[in-house]
Amino acid sequence: MVKLGIGHEELRGLDFWFFKMGIWKPMGDRYEVTDFVEKFDRRYRVTTEYLDFRLLHQFANEQQMREHLRRATMVLAAQQRKKAALPSVSIATLLEFAGSTPDGRLVRAVAAPWFEILKLIKQDPQSIYQIDPFKFEEIIAGAWHATGVFDEVILTHRSGDLGRDVIATSRTLGSVRIVDQVKAYAPGRLVPANDVRALAGVLLRDQNVSKGIVTTTSDFAPKVRDEFSDLMPYRLELRGGDDTLNWLVQLGEGSE
């Protein structure tokens, strides 16, 4: 029998954990140790009759991580095959512009392809990751215009934008000026704190900015929200992938 070098209190819930990790399985009226323990023995070359619980837990986590990586690799491979099988979609004209400003181009209207892209995103949310990052900035600029709230929406220049990809201004009630930093990232690629700090710096330098928003298709690195909690939600908003997707879908439905 395998002996565990742990106390009686630590045995509570251990059976469930062993089953969950596949360390043993029921065989009629007895339990049978799976090949998990054999792999563990090979990994640590255990020679004692006592099984170090901490090493076992570490090994289980390693095995679980390997399984996660294996599954992630399969998903990525499937996505690549799907992407390769899809015909390239031309979205050259998403917006109509009314001219230029020192900050960028002034959006006059959204073009028909913009609505088609939002329909595609609604039908297949994964398609959002196939959009070119610069085109995604146009989609977000079009979204701000489509809200009908802002008198002026500017898609900034591709270089020297100072962390501002879209500037939306409303003068209807006082003066509200929002700057949006757009990050079209693949799943798993998290927006780092430095990107958010860049936008926070804009808020500090430009007192005419009412609020800054980081809009991403992915999510934010751990503790980023904690770091900027003093600015949220009134001066700074971090719009993660789910919120971005829901926002675009709602705008698309409102235009139908």
Short mmCIF file of C-alpha atoms in Angstrom, two decimals:
data_model
loop_
_atom_site.label_atom_id
_atom_site.label_comp_id
_atom_site.label_asym_id
_atom_site.label_seq_id
_atom_site.Cartn_x
_atom_site.Cartn_y
_atom_site.Cartn_z
CA MET A 1 0.00 0.00 0.00
CA VAL A 2 1.17 3.51 -0.78
CA LYS A 3 1.58 5.59 2.38
CA LEU A 4 1.03 9.33 2.39
CA GLY A 5 3.26 11.51 4.51
CA ILE A 6 0.42 13.78 5.66
CA GLY A 7 -1.77 14.13 8.76
CA HIS A 8 -5.35 12.98 9.22
CA GLU A 9 -6.78 16.49 8.72
CA GLU A 10 -5.15 16.76 5.31
CA LEU A 11 -6.88 13.57 4.22
CA ARG A 12 -10.19 15.42 4.10
CA GLY A 13 -11.17 15.86 0.48
CA LEU A 14 -8.13 13.92 -0.70
CA ASP A 15 -10.21 11.18 -2.30
CA PHE A 16 -12.04 13.71 -4.46
CA TRP A 17 -8.76 15.31 -5.52
CA PHE A 18 -7.25 11.91 -6.39
CA PHE A 19 -10.24 11.05 -8.54
CA LYS A 20 -10.22 14.49 -10.19
CA MET A 21 -6.54 14.23 -11.10
CA GLY A 22 -6.90 10.63 -12.26
CA ILE A 23 -4.55 9.20 -9.64
CA TRP A 24 -6.83 6.30 -8.86
CA LYS A 25 -10.09 4.90 -10.14
CA PRO A 26 -12.75 2.52 -8.76
CA MET A 27 -12.48 -1.11 -9.87
CA GLY A 28 -15.48 -2.98 -8.45
CA ASP A 29 -15.12 -3.10 -4.68
CA ARG A 30 -11.56 -1.77 -4.66
CA TYR A 31 -9.46 1.08 -6.00
CA GLU A 32 -6.80 0.74 -8.64
CA VAL A 33 -3.87 3.15 -8.98
CA THR A 34 -3.71 4.51 -12.53
CA ASP A 35 -0.58 5.00 -14.61
CA PHE A 36 -0.47 8.54 -13.17
CA VAL A 37 1.52 7.21 -10.19
CA GLU A 38 3.82 5.24 -12.48
CA LYS A 39 4.56 8.45 -14.37
CA PHE A 40 5.12 10.16 -11.04
CA ASP A 41 7.60 7.45 -10.02
CA ARG A 42 9.47 7.84 -13.28
CA ARG A 43 9.52 11.63 -12.89
CA TYR A 44 10.83 11.66 -9.30
CA ARG A 45 12.31 8.13 -9.06
CA VAL A 46 10.53 7.47 -5.77
CA THR A 47 12.10 4.56 -3.86
CA THR A 48 10.46 4.98 -0.46
CA GLU A 49 7.11 3.54 0.54
CA TYR A 50 6.04 7.05 1.55
CA LEU A 51 4.60 9.29 -1.14
CA ASP A 52 5.44 12.98 -0.72
CA PHE A 53 2.10 14.75 -1.08
CA ARG A 54 3.67 18.06 -2.06
CA LEU A 55 5.63 16.44 -4.89
CA LEU A 56 2.49 14.62 -5.98
CA HIS A 57 0.54 17.89 -6.09
CA GLN A 58 3.34 19.58 -8.05
CA PHE A 59 3.41 16.71 -10.52
CA ALA A 60 -0.38 16.82 -10.90
CA ASN A 61 -0.22 20.52 -11.72
CA GLU A 62 2.51 19.85 -14.30
CA GLN A 63 0.39 17.16 -15.92
CA GLN A 64 -2.64 19.45 -15.92
CA MET A 65 -0.61 22.25 -17.49
CA ARG A 66 0.63 19.90 -20.20
CA GLU A 67 -2.96 18.93 -20.93
CA HIS A 68 -3.99 22.60 -21.13
CA LEU A 69 -1.12 23.28 -23.53
CA ARG A 70 -2.05 20.26 -25.64
CA ARG A 71 -5.66 21.40 -25.88
CA ALA A 72 -4.63 24.99 -26.62
CA THR A 73 -2.36 23.76 -29.42
CA MET A 74 -5.24 21.78 -30.90
CA VAL A 75 -7.55 24.80 -30.73
CA LEU A 76 -4.99 27.09 -32.35
CA ALA A 77 -4.34 24.55 -35.10
CA ALA A 78 -8.07 24.27 -35.75
CA GLN A 79 -8.39 28.06 -35.88
CA GLN A 80 -5.54 28.27 -38.37
CA ARG A 81 -7.16 25.61 -40.56
CA LYS A 82 -10.48 27.44 -40.37
CA LYS A 83 -8.84 30.75 -41.21
CA ALA A 84 -6.98 29.24 -44.15
CA ALA A 85 -10.22 27.78 -45.48
CA LEU A 86 -12.07 31.09 -45.31
CA PRO A 87 -11.97 33.42 -48.32
CA SER A 88 -10.40 36.77 -47.58
CA VAL A 89 -13.02 39.43 -46.94
CA SER A 90 -12.39 42.84 -48.38
CA ILE A 91 -13.41 45.55 -45.95
CA ALA A 92 -11.61 48.40 -47.62
CA THR A 93 -14.37 50.97 -47.09
CA LEU A 94 -15.91 50.88 -43.64
CA LEU A 95 -16.20 54.61 -43.02
CA GLU A 96 -16.90 57.79 -44.91
CA PHE A 97 -14.81 60.78 -43.92
CA ALA A 98 -15.60 64.49 -43.92
CA GLY A 99 -12.02 65.71 -44.05
CA SER A 100 -8.99 65.92 -41.82
CA THR A 101 -8.18 67.53 -38.50
CA PRO A 102 -4.78 67.91 -36.78
CA ASP A 103 -5.55 64.70 -34.85
CA GLY A 104 -6.79 62.59 -37.77
CA ARG A 105 -9.75 62.01 -40.08
CA LEU A 106 -13.26 63.14 -39.18
CA VAL A 107 -15.86 60.38 -39.50
CA ARG A 108 -18.95 61.46 -41.44
CA ALA A 109 -20.79 58.14 -41.67
CA VAL A 110 -20.40 54.39 -41.49
CA ALA A 111 -20.51 52.57 -44.84
CA ALA A 112 -22.53 49.46 -45.66
CA PRO A 113 -19.62 47.02 -45.07
CA TRP A 114 -19.40 48.21 -41.46
CA PHE A 115 -22.90 46.83 -40.82
CA GLU A 116 -22.05 43.60 -42.62
CA ILE A 117 -18.99 43.10 -40.44
CA LEU A 118 -21.09 43.55 -37.29
CA LYS A 119 -23.56 40.95 -38.59
CA LEU A 120 -20.66 38.57 -39.20
CA ILE A 121 -19.34 39.15 -35.68
CA LYS A 122 -22.78 38.42 -34.25
CA GLN A 123 -23.08 35.16 -36.23
CA ASP A 124 -19.51 34.07 -35.56
CA PRO A 125 -17.88 35.85 -32.58
CA GLN A 126 -14.54 34.19 -33.41
CA SER A 127 -14.39 36.17 -36.65
CA ILE A 128 -13.50 39.26 -34.64
CA TYR A 129 -9.96 37.86 -34.33
CA GLN A 130 -9.54 37.71 -38.11
CA ILE A 131 -9.90 41.47 -38.59
CA ASP A 132 -6.82 43.53 -39.33
CA PRO A 133 -5.93 45.71 -36.30
CA PHE A 134 -6.13 48.94 -38.29
CA LYS A 135 -9.51 47.93 -39.69
CA PHE A 136 -10.66 47.13 -36.18
CA GLU A 137 -9.81 50.70 -35.18
CA GLU A 138 -12.13 51.80 -37.98
CA ILE A 139 -14.85 49.51 -36.68
CA ILE A 140 -14.57 51.05 -33.20
CA ALA A 141 -14.55 54.57 -34.64
CA GLY A 142 -17.69 53.66 -36.57
CA ALA A 143 -19.21 52.30 -33.36
CA TRP A 144 -18.71 55.61 -31.57
CA HIS A 145 -20.32 57.41 -34.50
CA ALA A 146 -23.19 54.90 -34.62
CA THR A 147 -24.16 55.61 -31.01
CA GLY A 148 -25.60 58.91 -32.27
CA VAL A 149 -24.40 60.66 -29.13
CA PHE A 150 -21.23 62.31 -30.40
CA ASP A 151 -21.01 65.37 -32.65
CA GLU A 152 -17.47 64.57 -33.72
CA VAL A 153 -15.61 61.28 -34.04
CA ILE A 154 -11.99 61.29 -35.18
CA LEU A 155 -9.96 58.29 -36.30
CA THR A 156 -6.43 59.37 -35.39
CA HIS A 157 -3.31 59.06 -37.50
CA ARG A 158 -1.66 55.65 -37.44
CA SER A 159 1.57 57.07 -36.05
CA GLY A 160 2.06 59.61 -33.31
CA ASP A 161 -1.44 59.10 -31.92
CA LEU A 162 -0.14 59.40 -28.33
CA GLY A 163 -2.16 56.39 -27.22
CA ARG A 164 -5.37 57.71 -28.79
CA ASP A 165 -6.89 55.70 -31.64
CA VAL A 166 -10.33 57.28 -31.57
CA ILE A 167 -11.49 60.63 -30.18
CA ALA A 168 -15.23 61.11 -29.67
CA THR A 169 -16.61 64.52 -28.65
CA SER A 170 -20.12 65.54 -27.66
CA ARG A 171 -21.07 69.19 -27.19
CA THR A 172 -24.79 68.62 -26.69
CA LEU A 173 -24.65 68.67 -22.91
CA GLY A 174 -21.61 70.64 -21.87
CA SER A 175 -18.50 69.13 -23.44
CA VAL A 176 -17.63 65.43 -23.23
CA ARG A 177 -14.44 64.19 -24.87
CA ILE A 178 -13.56 60.49 -24.85
CA VAL A 179 -10.33 58.96 -26.11
CA ASP A 180 -10.28 55.27 -26.98
CA GLN A 181 -7.16 53.14 -27.25
CA VAL A 182 -7.98 50.07 -29.38
CA LYS A 183 -6.15 46.76 -28.95
CA ALA A 184 -7.14 44.03 -31.43
CA TYR A 185 -5.41 41.14 -29.67
CA ALA A 186 -5.75 37.39 -30.13
CA PRO A 187 -7.25 35.34 -27.29
CA GLY A 188 -4.67 34.80 -24.60
CA ARG A 189 -2.66 37.87 -25.51
CA LEU A 190 -3.46 40.17 -22.62
CA VAL A 191 -3.20 43.95 -22.64
CA PRO A 192 -0.23 44.83 -20.38
CA ALA A 193 -0.22 47.52 -17.74
CA ASN A 194 2.15 49.71 -19.79
CA ASP A 195 -0.49 50.17 -22.49
CA VAL A 196 -3.00 51.33 -19.92
CA ARG A 197 -0.39 53.59 -18.33
CA ALA A 198 0.09 55.27 -21.71
CA LEU A 199 -3.59 56.18 -21.80
CA ALA A 200 -3.53 57.26 -18.15
CA GLY A 201 -0.70 59.61 -19.10
CA VAL A 202 -2.95 61.15 -21.77
CA LEU A 203 -5.59 61.79 -19.12
CA LEU A 204 -3.04 63.56 -16.96
CA ARG A 205 -1.60 65.68 -19.77
CA ASP A 206 -4.86 66.63 -21.48
CA GLN A 207 -7.38 68.11 -19.06
CA ASN A 208 -9.92 68.41 -21.88
CA VAL A 209 -10.32 64.64 -21.96
CA SER A 210 -13.33 63.54 -19.92
CA LYS A 211 -12.60 59.83 -19.99
CA GLY A 212 -10.18 57.29 -21.43
CA ILE A 213 -11.17 53.82 -22.57
CA VAL A 214 -9.05 50.85 -23.58
CA THR A 215 -11.06 48.62 -25.90
CA THR A 216 -9.71 45.16 -26.62
CA THR A 217 -10.82 41.90 -28.20
CA SER A 218 -8.90 40.05 -25.49
CA ASP A 219 -8.55 40.94 -21.80
CA PHE A 220 -6.18 42.64 -19.39
CA ALA A 221 -3.15 41.30 -17.57
CA PRO A 222 -3.58 40.32 -13.91
CA LYS A 223 -3.75 43.20 -11.42
CA VAL A 224 -4.11 45.87 -14.14
CA ARG A 225 -7.60 46.74 -12.92
CA ASP A 226 -6.28 46.94 -9.35
CA GLU A 227 -3.52 49.34 -10.37
CA PHE A 228 -5.95 51.81 -11.94
CA SER A 229 -8.91 51.33 -9.60
CA ASP A 230 -8.64 54.97 -8.41
CA LEU A 231 -9.45 56.16 -11.96
CA MET A 232 -12.24 53.69 -12.65
CA PRO A 233 -14.95 53.90 -13.77
CA TYR A 234 -15.38 57.68 -14.20
CA ARG A 235 -12.01 58.66 -15.68
CA LEU A 236 -10.90 55.30 -17.07
CA GLU A 237 -12.70 52.24 -18.42
CA LEU A 238 -11.15 48.92 -19.37
CA ARG A 239 -13.41 47.26 -21.93
CA GLY A 240 -12.53 43.58 -22.24
CA GLY A 241 -13.36 41.22 -25.09
CA ASP A 242 -16.82 40.17 -23.89
CA ASP A 243 -17.90 43.78 -23.30
CA THR A 244 -16.49 44.84 -26.69
CA LEU A 245 -18.33 42.03 -28.44
CA ASN A 246 -21.63 42.81 -26.69
CA TRP A 247 -21.30 46.53 -27.46
CA LEU A 248 -20.76 45.91 -31.17
CA VAL A 249 -23.55 43.33 -31.39
CA GLN A 250 -26.01 45.71 -29.70
CA LEU A 251 -25.07 48.52 -32.09
CA GLY A 252 -25.52 46.18 -35.02
CA GLU A 253 -28.93 45.07 -33.78
CA GLY A 254 -29.98 48.69 -33.26
CA SER A 255 -29.30 49.43 -36.91
CA GLU A 256 -31.45 46.58 -38.23
#
